[in-house]
Amino acid sequence: MDQLKALLKTAATRYNKLLPHHDDARELVVFAHAKLAAEAAYAHYGDFAGRPAVPYHVFGVANAVSRPVRPDIYLADPGDFAASYKLFGDNLHAGPEGWGDAEIRLANSVVYTSVMAVACCYDLWQRGSRKTPGTVFEILMASLLQQMLPKAAFSKHIPLAALLGEEEAAAEEVGAELEAPDDDGGPGSVSTDLVIKRTAESNTGIVIPLKITTRERIVQPFAHQRILDSAFGAGVFRSLLVCISETQLDDKTTSVKQVCVPGTVKLFQKYLAPMAGLYYCDVPQRYAAADMQRVIPVQSVGHLFRDVARMLNDQSASSS
Amino acid sequence: MDQLKALLKTAATRYNKLLPHHDDARELVVFAHAKLAAEAAYAHYGDFAGRPAVPYHVFGVANAVSRPVRPDIYLADPGDFAASYKLFGDNLHAGPEGWGDAEIRLANSVVYTSVMAVACCYDLWQRGSRKTPGTVFEILMASLLQQMLPKAAFSKHIPLAALLGEEEAAAEEVGAELEAPDDDGGPGSVSTDLVIKRTAESNTGIVIPLKITTRERIVQPFAHQRILDSAFGAGVFRSLLVCISETQLDDKTTSVKQVCVPGTVKLFQKYLAPMAGLYYCDVPQRYAAADMQRVIPVQSVGHLFRDVARMLNDQSASSS
């Protein structure tokens, strides 16, 4: 784990300095993936009792099992994963506007595999670093979106101090303050939000909150959107909420529960502020249902890349 | 600690069933207070380096120290605490409308002493039960407000399912879902919000979120208020946020830090939804400053009782 932690630290440091870090991010996830493939067993654990049932695998070592992993999305073979990561990178460079189902599915699988590989390493060998998988999710997505959008301006916060006419809020950085104090000694100063503008001069932007445990803190992206709507006007900033779902193992029945709060999401979407889209690497069955789709569009993270590119192009068209 | 846990369980069970529980709550806090007085040392730890400096004590046993305690508010003598608790109860029965400074200060000290006594017991002898002090705060405040307002209707949630036209949200109970999964095996199903209506038939109400760690989850009461404003119209429900401040011990300098996020509070108050008031047992120095008071009225929890009574009377007057 020492080498994994060192790779994470390098990637996080470069990310926090807003330096290009896609090589660092790739090295991190490839290392974690190889470590799991070499040192842990990977086998079926149990199903989510949905319609249809959804099978889940886990990684296991002598004294621990990882979180549940979807074998239909996780690319378990190291050679396959490396080739898929490279092909996905090529597709990002070519631009996602013309992506079809195959490219979208590939993008989704690579993101899922990358984040879950690191998360499962921490589950098996470094329990207690609860925030690390979320940090890795953010670092990875930032690296991929930067590759796709080399001219776009990325930031991690929308400065709101000016709105209050004082300096104090700048030091607090709202996004960061909403997070739990770092409890793992890792690179925990990273905030949850990614902000993308077409250029540094753009007046509008896309906010991308990234969440792995969606239950407890799902209020945050909706509250942030509301603040942005109130402060800048509706539509100036639009939020795309990007998630990997929270699951729970049930030891007694060896089954897996998909943790969902559809009523809460609908309530926030209707009465707090609307997200422009909700994206999951592993869309929970409950969220794919028609009643949810009527309230908020739910798609795969593969679709996110195409949607982000299109939204920025639309801004370009409307501002020219 | 077994007896303390048993007392807490009894109080929590009765509270969760919405039964009168003020005797149970009092027994709980009196037991915790006596245990600390008998078994722990209570001495000056260090100061918050404010203007003026604010001294803090801690409770200590061989291998642990408690969170910082304000000796100017905490009633350390068991006899004094018991007498103060009784007098405060009598004052509640008589009604707080005519309270002066002495009654307000007494109420604030009794609430602070009660909650901190249980919290410090858990700090010393049951580390890891992170949510318990917050639960006790809620149980205690509910018992006191019920004594003060025997005719009022208390609940722990505002049902919002009807707004969505479906049953699902009712099962999720928004308030509860925003909480972390219970991590201490204690009475964690308690939600954070107290709702008081003048009578069960009233169309308006007062929402009282109770927080001990105000930094991470302070977005919640503002987001809830925004939803209530959107769903029912502004002013139908009004929120009074009631807190005990978060502090941090600094071992190196033996000083105490008051954790504050004034910029965040101002931002939420201005762009998310306004609280009708902010109440602290131990108002942080930063929040007592004029620039905060201009944005949101900050008072002691002693003032809360009087303000709640007045707000409900105003409702009575305007609806008659």
Short mmCIF file of C-alpha atoms in Angstrom, two decimals, chain B residues 43-243:
data_model
loop_
_atom_site.label_atom_id
_atom_site.label_comp_id
_atom_site.label_asym_id
_atom_site.label_seq_id
_atom_site.Cartn_x
_atom_site.Cartn_y
_atom_site.Cartn_z
CA ALA B 43 -9.62 21.80 35.66
CA HIS B 44 -8.51 24.63 33.42
CA TYR B 45 -7.10 23.45 30.10
CA GLY B 46 -6.36 26.61 28.14
CA ASP B 47 -7.87 29.66 26.54
CA PHE B 48 -9.42 30.61 23.25
CA ALA B 49 -7.19 33.44 22.13
CA GLY B 50 -10.00 35.90 21.53
CA ARG B 51 -10.65 39.43 22.64
CA PRO B 52 -11.12 38.92 25.50
CA ALA B 53 -9.57 35.46 25.97
CA VAL B 54 -12.11 32.77 26.82
CA PRO B 55 -10.98 30.16 29.37
CA TYR B 56 -11.93 26.51 28.92
CA HIS B 57 -11.88 23.60 31.35
CA VAL B 58 -11.77 19.87 30.56
CA PHE B 59 -12.75 16.75 32.45
CA GLY B 60 -9.95 14.22 32.70
CA VAL B 61 -9.31 10.65 33.74
CA ALA B 62 -6.10 8.65 33.56
CA ASN B 63 -6.12 8.07 29.83
CA ALA B 64 -8.49 10.61 28.33
CA VAL B 65 -9.68 14.19 28.37
CA SER B 66 -13.11 15.46 27.42
CA ARG B 67 -14.05 18.13 24.95
CA PRO B 68 -13.51 21.73 26.18
CA VAL B 69 -16.12 23.09 28.61
CA ARG B 70 -16.90 26.72 29.40
CA PRO B 71 -16.62 27.08 33.21
CA ASP B 72 -18.57 30.34 33.10
CA ILE B 73 -21.61 28.46 31.79
CA TYR B 74 -21.18 24.89 33.12
CA LEU B 75 -22.68 24.43 36.62
CA ALA B 76 -20.06 22.15 38.12
CA ASP B 77 -21.43 21.68 41.63
CA PRO B 78 -23.99 18.84 41.74
CA GLY B 79 -26.16 20.53 44.35
CA ASP B 80 -26.13 23.79 42.44
CA PHE B 81 -26.97 21.98 39.20
CA ALA B 82 -29.90 20.09 40.76
CA ALA B 83 -31.32 23.25 42.29
CA SER B 84 -30.85 25.18 39.05
CA TYR B 85 -32.54 22.46 37.04
CA LYS B 86 -35.53 22.57 39.37
CA LEU B 87 -35.77 26.36 39.33
CA PHE B 88 -35.49 26.39 35.55
CA GLY B 89 -38.36 23.86 35.38
CA ASP B 90 -40.49 26.07 37.59
CA ASN B 91 -39.70 29.05 35.40
CA LEU B 92 -40.74 27.06 32.32
CA HIS B 93 -44.07 26.19 33.91
CA ALA B 94 -44.66 29.82 34.83
CA GLY B 95 -44.01 30.76 31.21
CA PRO B 96 -40.95 32.49 29.76
CA GLU B 97 -42.69 35.58 28.37
CA GLY B 98 -41.65 37.68 31.34
CA TRP B 99 -38.16 36.28 31.80
CA GLY B 100 -35.39 38.72 32.58
CA ASP B 101 -31.64 38.33 32.28
CA ALA B 102 -31.36 36.05 35.33
CA GLU B 103 -33.95 33.55 34.08
CA ILE B 104 -32.47 33.57 30.59
CA ARG B 105 -28.97 32.97 31.91
CA LEU B 106 -30.23 30.18 34.18
CA ALA B 107 -31.99 28.42 31.29
CA ASN B 108 -28.90 28.66 29.12
CA SER B 109 -26.62 27.27 31.84
CA VAL B 110 -28.89 24.34 32.64
CA VAL B 111 -29.16 23.30 28.99
CA TYR B 112 -25.42 23.65 28.45
CA THR B 113 -24.53 21.77 31.64
CA SER B 114 -26.98 18.96 30.85
CA VAL B 115 -25.77 18.31 27.33
CA MET B 116 -22.08 18.73 28.11
CA ALA B 117 -22.31 16.39 31.12
CA VAL B 118 -23.50 13.52 28.94
CA ALA B 119 -21.15 14.46 26.10
CA CYS B 120 -18.12 14.50 28.39
CA CYS B 121 -19.06 11.12 29.90
CA TYR B 122 -19.04 9.70 26.38
CA ASP B 123 -15.75 11.48 25.62
CA LEU B 124 -14.11 9.85 28.64
CA TRP B 125 -15.68 6.42 28.77
CA GLN B 126 -17.31 5.63 25.45
CA ARG B 127 -15.31 7.17 22.62
CA GLY B 128 -16.68 6.46 19.18
CA SER B 129 -20.33 7.17 19.96
CA ARG B 130 -20.10 10.32 17.95
CA LYS B 131 -23.78 10.93 17.49
CA THR B 132 -24.91 10.41 21.07
CA PRO B 133 -24.38 13.98 22.36
CA GLY B 134 -26.49 15.33 19.51
CA THR B 135 -29.22 12.83 20.29
CA VAL B 136 -29.20 13.84 23.95
CA PHE B 137 -29.39 17.52 22.97
CA GLU B 138 -32.53 16.80 20.98
CA ILE B 139 -34.18 14.61 23.64
CA LEU B 140 -33.48 17.22 26.33
CA MET B 141 -34.70 20.21 24.33
CA ALA B 142 -37.87 18.37 23.35
CA SER B 143 -38.58 17.56 27.00
CA LEU B 144 -38.04 21.16 28.09
CA LEU B 145 -40.09 22.71 25.30
CA GLN B 146 -42.90 20.22 25.96
CA GLN B 147 -42.94 21.25 29.62
CA MET B 148 -43.14 24.88 28.57
CA LEU B 149 -45.82 24.28 25.94
CA PRO B 150 -48.11 21.51 27.20
CA LYS B 151 -50.79 22.28 24.60
CA ALA B 152 -48.52 22.52 21.58
CA ALA B 153 -48.18 19.75 19.01
CA PHE B 154 -44.67 18.33 18.67
CA SER B 155 -43.39 16.22 15.83
CA LYS B 156 -40.06 15.20 14.42
CA HIS B 157 -40.77 15.56 10.73
CA ILE B 158 -42.82 17.63 8.40
CA PRO B 159 -44.52 15.16 6.08
CA LEU B 160 -43.63 16.06 2.53
CA ALA B 161 -44.80 12.95 0.71
CA ALA B 162 -48.12 14.57 -0.12
CA LEU B 163 -46.24 17.28 -1.98
CA LEU B 164 -44.81 14.69 -4.30
CA GLY B 165 -48.08 12.86 -4.63
CA GLU B 166 -46.61 9.59 -3.54
CA GLU B 167 -45.92 7.43 -0.56
CA GLU B 168 -42.26 6.82 -1.14
CA ALA B 169 -40.91 10.00 0.41
CA ALA B 170 -42.79 9.29 3.63
CA ALA B 171 -40.82 6.10 4.14
CA GLU B 172 -37.56 7.92 3.53
CA GLU B 173 -38.28 10.77 5.92
CA VAL B 174 -36.07 13.47 4.54
CA GLY B 175 -34.67 14.63 7.85
CA ALA B 176 -33.53 11.17 8.77
CA GLU B 177 -32.04 10.44 5.40
CA LEU B 178 -29.78 13.43 5.66
CA GLU B 179 -28.17 11.95 8.71
CA ALA B 180 -25.18 9.69 8.73
CA PRO B 181 -25.99 6.04 9.27
CA ASP B 182 -25.95 5.44 12.99
CA ASP B 183 -22.46 4.42 13.99
CA ASP B 184 -22.80 3.81 17.69
CA GLY B 185 -25.62 1.31 18.06
CA GLY B 186 -27.42 3.87 20.21
CA PRO B 187 -30.81 5.42 19.70
CA GLY B 188 -29.82 6.76 16.32
CA SER B 189 -33.15 6.71 14.57
CA VAL B 190 -33.89 10.09 16.14
CA SER B 191 -33.89 12.80 13.52
CA THR B 192 -32.41 16.24 13.94
CA ASP B 193 -35.45 18.44 13.68
CA LEU B 194 -38.10 19.35 16.17
CA VAL B 195 -41.30 20.81 14.81
CA ILE B 196 -43.67 22.73 17.08
CA LYS B 197 -47.17 23.85 16.15
CA ARG B 198 -49.43 25.82 18.46
CA THR B 199 -52.03 23.08 18.14
CA ALA B 200 -52.26 19.96 16.00
CA GLU B 201 -54.55 21.90 13.66
CA SER B 202 -52.20 24.86 13.11
CA ASN B 203 -51.10 25.54 9.58
CA THR B 204 -47.84 27.17 10.61
CA GLY B 205 -44.98 25.96 12.74
CA ILE B 206 -41.55 26.46 14.18
CA VAL B 207 -38.73 24.17 13.09
CA ILE B 208 -35.88 23.72 15.58
CA PRO B 209 -32.78 22.02 14.16
CA LEU B 210 -30.31 21.13 16.91
CA LYS B 211 -26.60 20.88 16.12
CA ILE B 212 -23.48 20.21 18.11
CA THR B 213 -21.03 19.97 15.24
CA THR B 214 -22.10 22.91 13.18
CA ARG B 215 -19.47 22.92 10.52
CA GLU B 216 -20.10 19.95 8.33
CA ARG B 217 -23.85 19.71 8.32
CA ILE B 218 -24.82 23.32 8.74
CA VAL B 219 -26.17 23.32 5.20
CA GLN B 220 -29.05 21.08 6.26
CA PRO B 221 -31.26 23.49 8.22
CA PHE B 222 -30.91 26.14 5.53
CA ALA B 223 -31.75 23.65 2.79
CA HIS B 224 -34.74 22.39 4.75
CA GLN B 225 -35.98 25.94 5.25
CA ARG B 226 -35.65 26.55 1.52
CA ILE B 227 -37.72 23.45 0.75
CA LEU B 228 -40.37 24.52 3.25
CA ASP B 229 -40.47 28.01 1.74
CA SER B 230 -40.79 26.54 -1.76
CA ALA B 231 -43.38 23.99 -0.78
CA PHE B 232 -45.59 25.86 1.68
CA GLY B 233 -44.76 29.52 1.02
CA ALA B 234 -42.33 31.78 2.85
CA GLY B 235 -43.09 32.29 6.54
CA VAL B 236 -45.37 29.27 7.04
CA PHE B 237 -42.56 27.42 8.78
CA ARG B 238 -39.76 29.34 10.46
CA SER B 239 -36.49 27.80 11.60
CA LEU B 240 -34.59 28.55 14.77
CA LEU B 241 -31.17 26.93 14.63
CA VAL B 242 -29.99 25.88 18.08
CA CYS B 243 -26.34 24.97 18.64
#
